[in-house]
Coordinates of C-alpha atoms in Angstrom, one line a residue:
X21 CA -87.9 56.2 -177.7
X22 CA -88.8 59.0 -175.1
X23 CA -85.7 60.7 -174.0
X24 CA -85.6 62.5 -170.7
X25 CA -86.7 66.0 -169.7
X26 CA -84.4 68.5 -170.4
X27 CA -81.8 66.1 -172.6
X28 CA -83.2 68.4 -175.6
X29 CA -83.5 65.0 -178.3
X30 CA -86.3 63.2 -179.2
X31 CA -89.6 65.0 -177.5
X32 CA -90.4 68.4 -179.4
X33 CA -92.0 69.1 -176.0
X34 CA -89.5 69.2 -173.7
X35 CA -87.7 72.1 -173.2
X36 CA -84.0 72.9 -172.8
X37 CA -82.7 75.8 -170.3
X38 CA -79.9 77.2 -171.4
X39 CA -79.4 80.7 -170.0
X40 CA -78.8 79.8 -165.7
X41 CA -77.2 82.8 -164.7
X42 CA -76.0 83.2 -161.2
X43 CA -74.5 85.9 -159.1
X44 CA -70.5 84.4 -157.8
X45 CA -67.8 86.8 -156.3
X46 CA -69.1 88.8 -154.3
X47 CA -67.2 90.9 -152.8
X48 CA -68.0 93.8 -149.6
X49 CA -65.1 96.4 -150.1
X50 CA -66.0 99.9 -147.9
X51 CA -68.6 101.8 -149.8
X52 CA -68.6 99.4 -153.2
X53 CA -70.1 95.6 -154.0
X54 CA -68.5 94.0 -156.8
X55 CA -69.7 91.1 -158.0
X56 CA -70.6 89.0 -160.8
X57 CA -73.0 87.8 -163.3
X58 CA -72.0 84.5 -164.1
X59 CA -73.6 83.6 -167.9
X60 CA -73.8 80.7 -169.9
X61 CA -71.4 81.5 -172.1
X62 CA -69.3 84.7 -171.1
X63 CA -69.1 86.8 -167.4
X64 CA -69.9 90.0 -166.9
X65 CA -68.5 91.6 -163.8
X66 CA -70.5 94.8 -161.8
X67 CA -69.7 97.4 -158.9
X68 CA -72.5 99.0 -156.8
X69 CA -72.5 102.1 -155.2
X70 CA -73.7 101.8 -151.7
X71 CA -73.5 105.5 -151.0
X72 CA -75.7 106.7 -154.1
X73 CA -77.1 103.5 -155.2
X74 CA -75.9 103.3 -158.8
X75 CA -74.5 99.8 -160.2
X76 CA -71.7 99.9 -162.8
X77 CA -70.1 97.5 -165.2
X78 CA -66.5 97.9 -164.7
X79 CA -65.6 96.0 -168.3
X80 CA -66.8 99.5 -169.2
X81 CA -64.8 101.7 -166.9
X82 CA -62.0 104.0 -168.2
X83 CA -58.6 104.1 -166.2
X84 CA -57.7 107.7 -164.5
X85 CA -56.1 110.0 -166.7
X86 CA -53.7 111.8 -164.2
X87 CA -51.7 108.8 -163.3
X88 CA -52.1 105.7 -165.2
X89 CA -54.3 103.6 -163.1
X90 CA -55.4 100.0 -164.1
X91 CA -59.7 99.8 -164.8
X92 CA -60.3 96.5 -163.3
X93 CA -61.1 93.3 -166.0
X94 CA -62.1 89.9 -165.6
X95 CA -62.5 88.3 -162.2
X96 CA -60.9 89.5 -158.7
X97 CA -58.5 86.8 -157.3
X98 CA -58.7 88.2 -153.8
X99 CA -59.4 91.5 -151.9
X100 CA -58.3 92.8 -148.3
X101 CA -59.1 96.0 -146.2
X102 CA -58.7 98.8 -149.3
X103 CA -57.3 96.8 -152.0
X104 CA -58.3 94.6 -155.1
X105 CA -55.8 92.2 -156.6
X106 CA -56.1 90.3 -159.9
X107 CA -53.5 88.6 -161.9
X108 CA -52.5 90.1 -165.2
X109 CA -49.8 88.3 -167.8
X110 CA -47.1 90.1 -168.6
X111 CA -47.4 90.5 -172.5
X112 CA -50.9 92.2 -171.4
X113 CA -49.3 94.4 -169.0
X114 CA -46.9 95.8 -172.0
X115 CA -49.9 95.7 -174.5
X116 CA -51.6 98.5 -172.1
X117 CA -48.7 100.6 -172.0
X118 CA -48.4 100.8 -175.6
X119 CA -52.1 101.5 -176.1
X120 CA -51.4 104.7 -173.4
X121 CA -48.1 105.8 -174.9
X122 CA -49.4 109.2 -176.6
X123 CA -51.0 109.9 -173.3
X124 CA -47.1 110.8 -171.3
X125 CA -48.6 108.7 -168.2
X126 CA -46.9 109.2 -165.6
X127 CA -46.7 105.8 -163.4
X128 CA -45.8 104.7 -160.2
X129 CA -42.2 103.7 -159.2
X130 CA -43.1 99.9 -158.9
X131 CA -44.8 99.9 -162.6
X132 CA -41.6 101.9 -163.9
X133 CA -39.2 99.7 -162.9
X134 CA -41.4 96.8 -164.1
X135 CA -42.0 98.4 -167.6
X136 CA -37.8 98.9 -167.4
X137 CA -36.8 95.1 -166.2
X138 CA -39.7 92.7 -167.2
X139 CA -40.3 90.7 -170.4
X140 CA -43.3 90.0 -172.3
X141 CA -42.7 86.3 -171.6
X142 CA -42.4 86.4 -168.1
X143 CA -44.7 85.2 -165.6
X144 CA -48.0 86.5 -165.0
X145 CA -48.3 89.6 -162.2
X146 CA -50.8 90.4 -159.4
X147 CA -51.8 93.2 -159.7
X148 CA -53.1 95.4 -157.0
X149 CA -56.1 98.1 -157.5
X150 CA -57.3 100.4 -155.2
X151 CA -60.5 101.7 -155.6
X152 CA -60.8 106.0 -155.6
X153 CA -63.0 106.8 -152.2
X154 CA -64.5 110.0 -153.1
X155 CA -65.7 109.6 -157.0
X156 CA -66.2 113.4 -158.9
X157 CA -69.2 112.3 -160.3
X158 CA -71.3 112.2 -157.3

């Protein structure tokens, strides 16, 4: 029995493609691209610079240190005009501020009061990120 190209049984031939990776959310946002790199098995998730060119993976982007800002992770639900917005559970939310408490961040009112009322086991949160315009590494 002959099984057919690509079903990876039978021939010793026929070979199976297994890494189809494809470029999905793309997204134009003033001087930055995101988008991403969509694998066979995991994502990886990129901004590029249209002003100097360069292309970054944000999985690998540090918050700011002056003001506690979120790095972006995973996939963007939706953008607009200067924003970013993701969604973000809540027990995740609390697992960040832990990880920053010896840095005495100082957060925004909005994030305060959600630290003070929220619950690890309430619903997930969109999050909104706006991305820095001028960049001090330029």
């Amino acid at each position: 029995m002959v099984s057919a190209p690509g079903s990876g049984r039978g021939n010793n031939n026929t070979s199976v493609v297994f890494n189809s990776n494809t470029i999905g959310q793309v997204f134009n946002l003033g001087r930055f691209l995101f988008f991403g790199i969509n694998k066979s098995f995991s994502d990886e998730y990129f901004i590029y610079d249209k002003n100097n060119g360069s292309i970054y993976n944000y999985g690998k982007l540090a918050p700011d240190s002056s003001n506690y800002m979120f790095p972006l992770t995973g996939a963007i639900l939706a953008f607009d005009e200067k924003n970013i917005y993701q969604s973000w559970t809540t027990r995740s939310l609390f697992r960040k501020k832990k990880n920053t408490a010896k840095l005495k961040v100082q957060y925004q009112e909005s994030l305060a009061r959600f630290y003070n009322t929220a619950k690890e086991t309430d619903n997930p949160v969109l999050i909104r990120i706006r991305p820095k315009e001028n960049l001090r590494s330029q």
